[in-house]
């Protein structure tokens, strides 16, 4: 493992190089990680370290098993030499072009660099052209919006850029940044295989460009593709793998990676947010909330990932916290899709679904491919009983990312609402396939099978069994299983599940009609089995409740006593002392 | 955006439309001359007008033609004028170089429209009526231009530049867009397809499709033109450049190579590609949907998929594309793709977009019409042979349509359920169909499946009549006819007063239903005018005109050679294809009915009528069925040689049809022939092949399954394995009984009688023969009855010579039917049995009535030789030899004996013969 100092030095150089090339997102990321490395306390004043102090409290609270969270030991990292700059002093034209670029005058920047041949200049020219094309594309997309939704605007620079970059690559006069741009162009053009190859080349020769890694990650749609990549081992690869695992829904693997990375970058907000994301997927809301609180304390103007925090707050029904968050991001930057999404969530929690739809739509205007906004908007439409609109919204989410099990689930729900359980099953099957460890999905599916129209009870039983195995939080499955077995006349199984349900309710200290039902069934069952002692236990417990069951329990008890006492009394008669 | 459906019919100005406007200006300049300047005659002038009309109406592609295509079309149309026209067009286009030019151009265009209020119209003035088709087109163009934002005008200008430049630089027309990875997949797929054994078939099919497309490319034009005008334009054919369409040409495009020649495309990969107007595209899709449904698997999957992908890219909100992709994958047996696309289509469109039989007036309720999704899904499951799922889904469709009170959908769903119940064997529906469907289950009376089907059929017919769904009424009548064909009507209630009822099927009812269904041909117009919009009509009109009118029946060069023949420009038939299809299928049902009732000549006639008159509108599978019937007839009456010759033609015609009936027919013929020639190994092999064809799901492919086990039993019988044969036919009988297949029951019983006869237990055979006879009687299976009578006679005869008289009487009773309608084998058998009866009769003297015996025997031997039925032929010759011997005609006797020997040897040594048909398998 490379030392923290090494990382620090590499990152410092990288930040300079990246921002020299106007790759601001990557340099921002790198800078964040740089500060995320635990500082050498000897060198810094307390004011510097105060910035990082908070995070450790989280670690104390949730990372008790830190010693075990170093899965990769003994991996030898290839130390990639920091790239030598070919032009030590930037040319005047380059400086001019960079200022134009910084003022977002891309074409002007490209024009200034038209005759420069240095690698850096060539890259900046191409990059400026690319961005100019992208900007024009965005504008055209709005201008061209046709009656049939035709918005086939393309980046018109792509073809020329591709030609130029591919010749450069063939000549071997391309630097890693050029390769990154080439990969970007290829991806946009749709040649994904070549794009992957090029991006791998880029990150292998210059691993600190996070943008290249994330492009590569978006091209790894399956585990097989991911495993087939031929990547040099570098600590950046761990970041990449972690985020790729996360995207492939391998949450535990991702968590392991992040926790390992946290040993170096112990104060990285990025890693914390990613851990929160993974935990969110594992539905560990308490921890997610704590992490976000911490994050906001350190970085109060952060908007990224805050939509997830709002989801957590929504799930926990924290009205005021959610409104506070919404206010905060609104003041920071109201035209971020995340901000709109958070406000939408707030209105949804307040039950004002129309308003919430307005904000989700705004979020989607800002980013057409904003997955969770589509899904959340679908939920809102469901609440508003506008099922066709909900179906449409969910379907769009699914078309953006076919692995979004929430949207598939939403589709299933919408169809179930319309009284089409068999049709809905198709969607539930899809969502269960993607997320086989979520009990809610299994329960929804079982519910479909259970409906009067289908009444395929065996299948429902199978689904509930899966749900029970998936840590069913609401404990619906056990109860349903017991009931279904009872309905199917399989009393033994029914008793087994009622007992389990009872045990569970006892440990969770829940009371309610389910409890009464379970007790009553068990009492009757054991009486039928002639295990009167057990039956008596349940009956006596039933006596604590009011209602008709109490009377039934009394009757059973009386009957049993009578039955039991009749034998001894007969004995008395026949064998007088 | 979700929940907001875009208004249909939005119209965008494109360079092509600008060109059309320029041509319109030439056609109707604001001048007071009857024949404006460049035109030399009225005819020439009209030609251009009609051409423009065709341009605005044609639904043959999704993209608008490019400038050079337009120019080449002008060359066809303009005759001598074409140089002038082309020059004028290109000049005019090249003068449009700034937004202001465009603005002026469109305000000029307004000038050529005649005002609606300008009362004075001089006789010889050419004025574009604003409410005419072309006038409307022009008005829409002007309006669309006026609505454009400045950015829009800029885009139009850029596009115009590309449009002109591409034509002038003369670079090759567009190749299919890069659909990169997917197109790679397609490439792989197509390679795979080429590796297939049926390599040549694939090529052939694409060739044929291309030919068909070329044929349909001819844009015909005369809409509401008087006859005289029609004569003027008769000789013009407008050929659209075929290169522009066929998407799979683009497959060869390699994604990494970049030659300089397509630099232009690099600059603007989408340049010059514009979708046609919304309804032109809808019309195109409609037409394609019909074509897919009719041609099924013979439609090239990849080419169409590529077009659809392009369309999806250009019009992501046109959800109908998903439906087309669903159809395409459905007919190419891609279950998962079909399922995905179906769900996708209905998720997006909510069943509202593109379905014609949803009357728009009934309130486009915002709730969507998901019941149609269920209906489609049910039919899909049915198509793939999952009757249980299909029934489940259709039941759900019934529930939902009832909830949504969508009566139309309910009627169609019920019809689909009827179809499902009648096609697949379902032994009990209890618990599947909800109580809401049948009034009887609510009273607590359980009905058999057949009775339930009957109730459903009646219900769906009534529903369709009430809703005035003429097509559905017609097809319900057909379904009813099919039901009546094989079912005895019984009272539905098992209690109460019973009217005396003959337990027989009633051919009269079948006839009545068939007649009622054919009435559609005179009634459909009321319905179509209500539901088809202009686009639909013009599509149908175009389609009907494109059909080659020549007779195609059994002519070898049909299909391939006819597209170059000049198109018949007669008044196009205004009957929509779907109506013709229904009427046609009534002829098929008629043929089947006569087949069952035993009149082979009438069956043949009806099949012939179908093949001649309806083959161009029918689906390939139906056409194949008609061919099958004709070939079967040939085999039975003319022998195998002719049948195989005909089969070869049919095979070439229908090879690509999946689950082909032709294949089944081939196996049947081969089996029959193998049995006759005594080639039992081959027969067994063919039998096994037959068995594999059927789906393994119970209740599906019942026809195939019964056929296979019937043939297995017959093979075993021919091999003299009586007990095995009896076991097989016994289990077959059980299955038929379970699934209520009465006609097959009669056949099976007859086979059992035959088995017992052959095994020498004539007494045991008698009850089976009698049972079969009574089945035949109650189901009006006259021909089968004759053959059962024949078997009965044989059984009696084998009980001893004392029964010869009775047997003879039986045979004579059946003779009219046998001689009138029976095939070669049946006639020969009857003749032989007759002769045998005479011979075994002790009172019969050969020397006195030698002709009575010899005539039938010679006839039988002739017929059997045609059939190559060695065993029976040997028997005939043997009997002949005996007769000749008794008559003392020794030469004849020797000859007959030699023939006998020949047949016996052939029977024993079939391996020695070179059989060219063996390798047909």
mmCIF file of C-alpha atoms in Angstrom, chain A residues 172-444:
data_model
loop_
_atom_site.group_PDB
_atom_site.id
_atom_site.type_symbol
_atom_site.label_atom_id
_atom_site.label_comp_id
_atom_site.label_asym_id
_atom_site.label_seq_id
_atom_site.Cartn_x
_atom_site.Cartn_y
_atom_site.Cartn_z
ATOM 1 C CA UNK A 172 1.203 7.423 -30.863
ATOM 2 C CA UNK A 173 1.225 11.145 -30.222
ATOM 3 C CA UNK A 174 -1.706 11.145 -27.884
ATOM 4 C CA UNK A 175 -1.499 11.758 -24.166
ATOM 5 C CA UNK A 176 -3.756 10.203 -21.540
ATOM 6 C CA UNK A 177 -5.992 13.249 -21.566
ATOM 7 C CA UNK A 178 -6.447 12.971 -25.285
ATOM 8 C CA UNK A 179 -7.310 9.316 -24.780
ATOM 9 C CA UNK A 180 -9.895 10.289 -22.215
ATOM 10 C CA UNK A 181 -11.461 12.704 -24.657
ATOM 11 C CA UNK A 182 -11.305 10.091 -27.380
ATOM 12 C CA UNK A 183 -13.106 7.668 -25.106
ATOM 13 C CA UNK A 184 -15.739 10.288 -24.404
ATOM 14 C CA UNK A 185 -16.263 10.860 -28.108
ATOM 15 C CA UNK A 186 -16.454 7.156 -28.848
ATOM 16 C CA UNK A 187 -18.946 6.638 -26.089
ATOM 17 C CA UNK A 188 -21.142 9.394 -27.409
ATOM 18 C CA UNK A 189 -20.891 7.913 -30.858
ATOM 19 C CA UNK A 190 -21.963 4.591 -29.461
ATOM 20 C CA UNK A 191 -18.859 2.486 -30.069
ATOM 21 C CA UNK A 192 -18.720 1.233 -26.550
ATOM 22 C CA UNK A 193 -16.159 -1.500 -26.984
ATOM 23 C CA UNK A 194 -13.531 0.745 -28.447
ATOM 24 C CA UNK A 195 -14.422 3.423 -25.911
ATOM 25 C CA UNK A 196 -13.692 0.987 -23.110
ATOM 26 C CA UNK A 197 -10.343 0.050 -24.605
ATOM 27 C CA UNK A 198 -9.337 3.657 -25.027
ATOM 28 C CA UNK A 199 -10.438 4.657 -21.554
ATOM 29 C CA UNK A 200 -8.532 1.758 -20.035
ATOM 30 C CA UNK A 201 -5.440 2.974 -21.857
ATOM 31 C CA UNK A 202 -6.039 6.426 -20.503
ATOM 32 C CA UNK A 203 -6.458 5.442 -16.874
ATOM 33 C CA UNK A 204 -3.575 3.021 -17.024
ATOM 34 C CA UNK A 205 -1.209 5.741 -18.099
ATOM 35 C CA UNK A 206 -2.711 8.501 -15.970
ATOM 36 C CA UNK A 207 -4.800 7.141 -13.123
ATOM 37 C CA UNK A 208 -5.684 10.396 -11.374
ATOM 38 C CA UNK A 209 -8.314 11.529 -13.819
ATOM 39 C CA UNK A 210 -11.515 10.591 -12.018
ATOM 40 C CA UNK A 211 -13.648 11.684 -14.963
ATOM 41 C CA UNK A 212 -12.040 9.006 -17.097
ATOM 42 C CA UNK A 213 -12.715 6.431 -14.411
ATOM 43 C CA UNK A 214 -16.345 7.391 -14.130
ATOM 44 C CA UNK A 215 -16.812 7.246 -17.883
ATOM 45 C CA UNK A 216 -15.291 3.812 -17.802
ATOM 46 C CA UNK A 217 -17.558 2.858 -14.939
ATOM 47 C CA UNK A 218 -20.648 3.890 -16.868
ATOM 48 C CA UNK A 219 -19.564 1.555 -19.644
ATOM 49 C CA UNK A 220 -19.296 -1.428 -17.302
ATOM 50 C CA UNK A 221 -22.852 -2.612 -17.339
ATOM 51 C CA UNK A 222 -22.165 -6.160 -16.204
ATOM 52 C CA UNK A 223 -19.778 -7.849 -13.834
ATOM 53 C CA UNK A 224 -18.246 -9.754 -16.702
ATOM 54 C CA UNK A 225 -17.282 -6.590 -18.497
ATOM 55 C CA UNK A 226 -15.862 -5.211 -15.289
ATOM 56 C CA UNK A 227 -13.763 -8.282 -14.677
ATOM 57 C CA UNK A 228 -12.489 -8.367 -18.205
ATOM 58 C CA UNK A 229 -10.887 -4.935 -17.926
ATOM 59 C CA UNK A 230 -7.145 -5.036 -17.868
ATOM 60 C CA UNK A 231 -6.328 -2.383 -15.301
ATOM 61 C CA UNK A 232 -3.059 -1.637 -13.585
ATOM 62 C CA UNK A 233 -3.378 -1.754 -9.870
ATOM 63 C CA UNK A 234 -3.263 1.672 -8.439
ATOM 64 C CA UNK A 235 -5.099 3.062 -5.495
ATOM 65 C CA UNK A 236 -7.394 4.916 -7.880
ATOM 66 C CA UNK A 237 -8.521 1.546 -9.150
ATOM 67 C CA UNK A 238 -10.032 0.862 -5.753
ATOM 68 C CA UNK A 239 -12.165 3.957 -6.017
ATOM 69 C CA UNK A 240 -13.216 2.829 -9.440
ATOM 70 C CA UNK A 241 -14.032 -0.687 -8.386
ATOM 71 C CA UNK A 242 -16.000 0.528 -5.420
ATOM 72 C CA UNK A 243 -18.183 2.762 -7.508
ATOM 73 C CA UNK A 244 -18.567 0.096 -10.184
ATOM 74 C CA UNK A 245 -19.641 -2.449 -7.572
ATOM 75 C CA UNK A 246 -22.122 0.022 -6.258
ATOM 76 C CA UNK A 247 -23.579 0.583 -9.687
ATOM 77 C CA UNK A 248 -23.815 -3.175 -10.215
ATOM 78 C CA UNK A 249 -25.754 -3.463 -6.962
ATOM 79 C CA UNK A 250 -22.986 -5.381 -5.211
ATOM 80 C CA UNK A 251 -23.416 -3.222 -2.138
ATOM 81 C CA UNK A 252 -21.424 -5.298 0.303
ATOM 82 C CA UNK A 253 -18.406 -5.502 -1.957
ATOM 83 C CA UNK A 254 -18.621 -1.770 -2.507
ATOM 84 C CA UNK A 255 -18.857 -1.120 1.212
ATOM 85 C CA UNK A 256 -15.817 -3.264 1.872
ATOM 86 C CA UNK A 257 -13.835 -1.327 -0.689
ATOM 87 C CA UNK A 258 -14.896 2.025 0.678
ATOM 88 C CA UNK A 259 -14.142 1.072 4.217
ATOM 89 C CA UNK A 260 -10.740 -0.029 3.112
ATOM 90 C CA UNK A 261 -10.179 3.257 1.292
ATOM 91 C CA UNK A 262 -11.294 5.129 4.339
ATOM 92 C CA UNK A 263 -8.167 3.959 6.104
ATOM 93 C CA UNK A 264 -6.215 6.335 3.889
ATOM 94 C CA UNK A 265 -8.771 8.935 2.999
ATOM 95 C CA UNK A 266 -10.317 9.006 6.380
ATOM 96 C CA UNK A 267 -11.869 12.421 5.984
ATOM 97 C CA UNK A 268 -13.077 12.191 2.440
ATOM 98 C CA UNK A 269 -16.603 13.493 2.068
ATOM 99 C CA UNK A 270 -16.875 11.624 -1.160
ATOM 100 C CA UNK A 271 -16.242 8.277 0.458
ATOM 101 C CA UNK A 272 -18.645 9.062 3.234
ATOM 102 C CA UNK A 273 -21.353 9.936 0.795
ATOM 103 C CA UNK A 274 -20.743 6.774 -1.146
ATOM 104 C CA UNK A 275 -20.881 4.703 2.007
ATOM 105 C CA UNK A 276 -24.146 6.394 2.810
ATOM 106 C CA UNK A 277 -25.400 5.476 -0.648
ATOM 107 C CA UNK A 278 -24.499 1.842 -0.174
ATOM 108 C CA UNK A 279 -26.075 1.743 3.262
ATOM 109 C CA UNK A 280 -29.144 3.408 1.857
ATOM 110 C CA UNK A 281 -29.470 0.577 -0.592
ATOM 111 C CA UNK A 282 -29.134 -1.813 2.306
ATOM 112 C CA UNK A 283 -31.886 0.176 3.999
ATOM 113 C CA UNK A 284 -29.871 1.096 7.034
ATOM 114 C CA UNK A 285 -31.481 4.478 7.376
ATOM 115 C CA UNK A 286 -30.250 5.327 10.841
ATOM 116 C CA UNK A 287 -26.644 5.129 9.808
ATOM 117 C CA UNK A 288 -27.294 6.971 6.576
ATOM 118 C CA UNK A 289 -28.911 9.799 8.461
ATOM 119 C CA UNK A 290 -26.002 10.089 10.844
ATOM 120 C CA UNK A 291 -23.521 10.152 8.013
ATOM 121 C CA UNK A 292 -25.410 12.876 6.219
ATOM 122 C CA UNK A 293 -25.734 14.972 9.323
ATOM 123 C CA UNK A 294 -22.020 14.744 9.671
ATOM 124 C CA UNK A 295 -21.466 15.574 6.036
ATOM 125 C CA UNK A 296 -23.627 18.628 6.218
ATOM 126 C CA UNK A 297 -21.829 19.826 9.281
ATOM 127 C CA UNK A 298 -18.503 19.622 7.464
ATOM 128 C CA UNK A 299 -19.719 20.788 4.121
ATOM 129 C CA UNK A 300 -22.877 22.823 4.632
ATOM 130 C CA UNK A 301 -23.236 23.934 1.024
ATOM 131 C CA UNK A 302 -23.107 20.507 -0.449
ATOM 132 C CA UNK A 303 -25.937 19.653 -2.862
ATOM 133 C CA UNK A 304 -24.623 16.440 -4.355
ATOM 134 C CA UNK A 305 -26.239 13.292 -2.984
ATOM 135 C CA UNK A 306 -28.518 15.325 -0.770
ATOM 136 C CA UNK A 307 -31.545 13.938 -2.591
ATOM 137 C CA UNK A 308 -30.733 10.635 -0.986
ATOM 138 C CA UNK A 309 -30.650 12.259 2.415
ATOM 139 C CA UNK A 310 -34.060 13.690 1.678
ATOM 140 C CA UNK A 311 -35.271 10.209 0.797
ATOM 141 C CA UNK A 312 -34.126 8.997 4.166
ATOM 142 C CA UNK A 313 -35.815 11.871 5.912
ATOM 143 C CA UNK A 314 -38.916 11.135 3.889
ATOM 144 C CA UNK A 315 -38.897 7.527 4.910
ATOM 145 C CA UNK A 316 -38.503 8.519 8.538
ATOM 146 C CA UNK A 317 -41.173 11.199 8.130
ATOM 147 C CA UNK A 318 -39.000 13.956 9.566
ATOM 148 C CA UNK A 319 -41.043 16.915 8.395
ATOM 149 C CA UNK A 320 -39.003 19.679 9.877
ATOM 150 C CA UNK A 321 -35.633 18.212 9.039
ATOM 151 C CA UNK A 322 -36.731 17.724 5.456
ATOM 152 C CA UNK A 323 -38.049 21.267 5.199
ATOM 153 C CA UNK A 324 -34.825 22.553 6.690
ATOM 154 C CA UNK A 325 -32.816 20.611 4.149
ATOM 155 C CA UNK A 326 -35.033 21.814 1.315
ATOM 156 C CA UNK A 327 -34.607 25.397 2.423
ATOM 157 C CA UNK A 328 -30.881 24.999 2.667
ATOM 158 C CA UNK A 329 -30.335 23.536 -0.810
ATOM 159 C CA UNK A 330 -32.807 25.989 -2.245
ATOM 160 C CA UNK A 331 -30.720 28.848 -0.920
ATOM 161 C CA UNK A 332 -27.534 27.223 -2.165
ATOM 162 C CA UNK A 333 -28.621 26.512 -5.699
ATOM 163 C CA UNK A 334 -32.240 26.212 -6.661
ATOM 164 C CA UNK A 335 -31.549 25.108 -10.229
ATOM 165 C CA UNK A 336 -29.945 21.848 -9.358
ATOM 166 C CA UNK A 337 -31.987 18.746 -10.093
ATOM 167 C CA UNK A 338 -31.184 17.511 -6.609
ATOM 168 C CA UNK A 339 -32.669 20.647 -5.041
ATOM 169 C CA UNK A 340 -35.870 20.284 -7.004
ATOM 170 C CA UNK A 341 -36.049 16.650 -6.064
ATOM 171 C CA UNK A 342 -35.669 17.457 -2.377
ATOM 172 C CA UNK A 343 -38.428 20.044 -2.549
ATOM 173 C CA UNK A 344 -40.590 17.547 -4.394
ATOM 174 C CA UNK A 345 -39.991 15.061 -1.627
ATOM 175 C CA UNK A 346 -40.965 17.610 0.957
ATOM 176 C CA UNK A 347 -44.261 18.377 -0.731
ATOM 177 C CA UNK A 348 -44.906 14.710 -1.179
ATOM 178 C CA UNK A 349 -44.438 14.150 2.518
ATOM 179 C CA UNK A 350 -46.853 16.971 3.171
ATOM 180 C CA UNK A 351 -49.375 15.238 0.911
ATOM 181 C CA UNK A 352 -49.355 18.028 -1.687
ATOM 182 C CA UNK A 353 -48.781 15.786 -4.640
ATOM 183 C CA UNK A 354 -49.551 18.279 -7.389
ATOM 184 C CA UNK A 355 -46.888 20.642 -6.127
ATOM 185 C CA UNK A 356 -44.459 17.862 -5.706
ATOM 186 C CA UNK A 357 -45.014 16.786 -9.314
ATOM 187 C CA UNK A 358 -44.233 20.333 -10.409
ATOM 188 C CA UNK A 359 -40.842 20.147 -8.728
ATOM 189 C CA UNK A 360 -40.039 16.696 -9.998
ATOM 190 C CA UNK A 361 -40.863 17.904 -13.467
ATOM 191 C CA UNK A 362 -38.514 20.801 -12.977
ATOM 192 C CA UNK A 363 -35.804 18.416 -11.898
ATOM 193 C CA UNK A 364 -36.408 16.429 -15.047
ATOM 194 C CA UNK A 365 -36.278 19.521 -17.181
ATOM 195 C CA UNK A 366 -32.847 20.141 -15.741
ATOM 196 C CA UNK A 367 -31.749 16.572 -16.246
ATOM 197 C CA UNK A 368 -33.863 14.413 -18.493
ATOM 198 C CA UNK A 369 -32.119 11.269 -17.338
ATOM 199 C CA UNK A 370 -32.508 11.876 -13.638
ATOM 200 C CA UNK A 371 -33.563 8.407 -12.679
ATOM 201 C CA UNK A 372 -34.897 8.833 -9.189
ATOM 202 C CA UNK A 373 -36.976 11.853 -10.172
ATOM 203 C CA UNK A 374 -38.835 9.754 -12.718
ATOM 204 C CA UNK A 375 -39.476 7.059 -10.171
ATOM 205 C CA UNK A 376 -40.505 9.484 -7.450
ATOM 206 C CA UNK A 377 -42.785 11.288 -9.862
ATOM 207 C CA UNK A 378 -44.326 7.929 -10.649
ATOM 208 C CA UNK A 379 -45.019 7.482 -6.936
ATOM 209 C CA UNK A 380 -46.691 10.873 -6.846
ATOM 210 C CA UNK A 381 -48.893 10.027 -9.793
ATOM 211 C CA UNK A 382 -49.865 6.828 -8.065
ATOM 212 C CA UNK A 383 -50.867 8.870 -5.044
ATOM 213 C CA UNK A 384 -52.890 11.121 -7.320
ATOM 214 C CA UNK A 385 -54.586 8.068 -8.816
ATOM 215 C CA UNK A 386 -53.319 9.036 -12.243
ATOM 216 C CA UNK A 387 -52.149 5.573 -13.137
ATOM 217 C CA UNK A 388 -51.400 6.081 -16.833
ATOM 218 C CA UNK A 389 -49.111 8.967 -15.989
ATOM 219 C CA UNK A 390 -47.499 6.914 -13.272
ATOM 220 C CA UNK A 391 -46.950 4.021 -15.628
ATOM 221 C CA UNK A 392 -45.436 6.356 -18.162
ATOM 222 C CA UNK A 393 -43.068 7.883 -15.606
ATOM 223 C CA UNK A 394 -41.957 4.524 -14.269
ATOM 224 C CA UNK A 395 -41.453 3.188 -17.757
ATOM 225 C CA UNK A 396 -39.181 6.090 -18.577
ATOM 226 C CA UNK A 397 -37.130 5.366 -15.506
ATOM 227 C CA UNK A 398 -36.862 1.760 -16.563
ATOM 228 C CA UNK A 399 -35.820 2.729 -20.042
ATOM 229 C CA UNK A 400 -33.082 4.937 -18.678
ATOM 230 C CA UNK A 401 -31.826 2.209 -16.423
ATOM 231 C CA UNK A 402 -33.336 -1.230 -16.813
ATOM 232 C CA UNK A 403 -31.868 -2.228 -13.478
ATOM 233 C CA UNK A 404 -33.975 0.160 -11.443
ATOM 234 C CA UNK A 405 -35.984 -2.284 -9.404
ATOM 235 C CA UNK A 406 -37.980 0.485 -7.729
ATOM 236 C CA UNK A 407 -39.461 1.557 -11.037
ATOM 237 C CA UNK A 408 -40.276 -2.014 -12.005
ATOM 238 C CA UNK A 409 -41.918 -2.403 -8.639
ATOM 239 C CA UNK A 410 -43.844 0.825 -9.188
ATOM 240 C CA UNK A 411 -45.063 -0.440 -12.541
ATOM 241 C CA UNK A 412 -46.252 -3.623 -10.919
ATOM 242 C CA UNK A 413 -48.047 -1.699 -8.226
ATOM 243 C CA UNK A 414 -49.741 0.569 -10.730
ATOM 244 C CA UNK A 415 -51.089 -2.366 -12.670
ATOM 245 C CA UNK A 416 -52.150 -4.125 -9.520
ATOM 246 C CA UNK A 417 -54.070 -1.018 -8.575
ATOM 247 C CA UNK A 418 -55.917 -1.240 -11.857
ATOM 248 C CA UNK A 419 -57.025 -4.747 -11.052
ATOM 249 C CA UNK A 420 -54.617 -6.476 -13.377
ATOM 250 C CA UNK A 421 -52.686 -8.740 -11.015
ATOM 251 C CA UNK A 422 -51.536 -11.189 -13.659
ATOM 252 C CA UNK A 423 -50.211 -8.402 -15.815
ATOM 253 C CA UNK A 424 -48.542 -6.848 -12.787
ATOM 254 C CA UNK A 425 -46.737 -10.083 -12.025
ATOM 255 C CA UNK A 426 -44.500 -9.569 -15.031
ATOM 256 C CA UNK A 427 -43.160 -6.388 -13.471
ATOM 257 C CA UNK A 428 -42.820 -7.766 -10.000
ATOM 258 C CA UNK A 429 -40.864 -10.665 -11.414
ATOM 259 C CA UNK A 430 -38.513 -8.208 -13.042
ATOM 260 C CA UNK A 431 -37.959 -6.241 -9.872
ATOM 261 C CA UNK A 432 -37.485 -9.356 -7.788
ATOM 262 C CA UNK A 433 -34.970 -10.605 -10.268
ATOM 263 C CA UNK A 434 -32.947 -7.441 -9.818
ATOM 264 C CA UNK A 435 -33.282 -7.234 -6.066
ATOM 265 C CA UNK A 436 -33.886 -10.714 -4.727
ATOM 266 C CA UNK A 437 -33.160 -9.726 -1.152
ATOM 267 C CA UNK A 438 -35.935 -7.250 -0.652
ATOM 268 C CA UNK A 439 -38.825 -8.706 1.255
ATOM 269 C CA UNK A 440 -41.225 -5.964 0.140
ATOM 270 C CA UNK A 441 -40.956 -7.057 -3.452
ATOM 271 C CA UNK A 442 -41.633 -10.662 -2.584
ATOM 272 C CA UNK A 443 -44.593 -9.657 -0.481
ATOM 273 C CA UNK A 444 -46.017 -7.554 -3.296
#
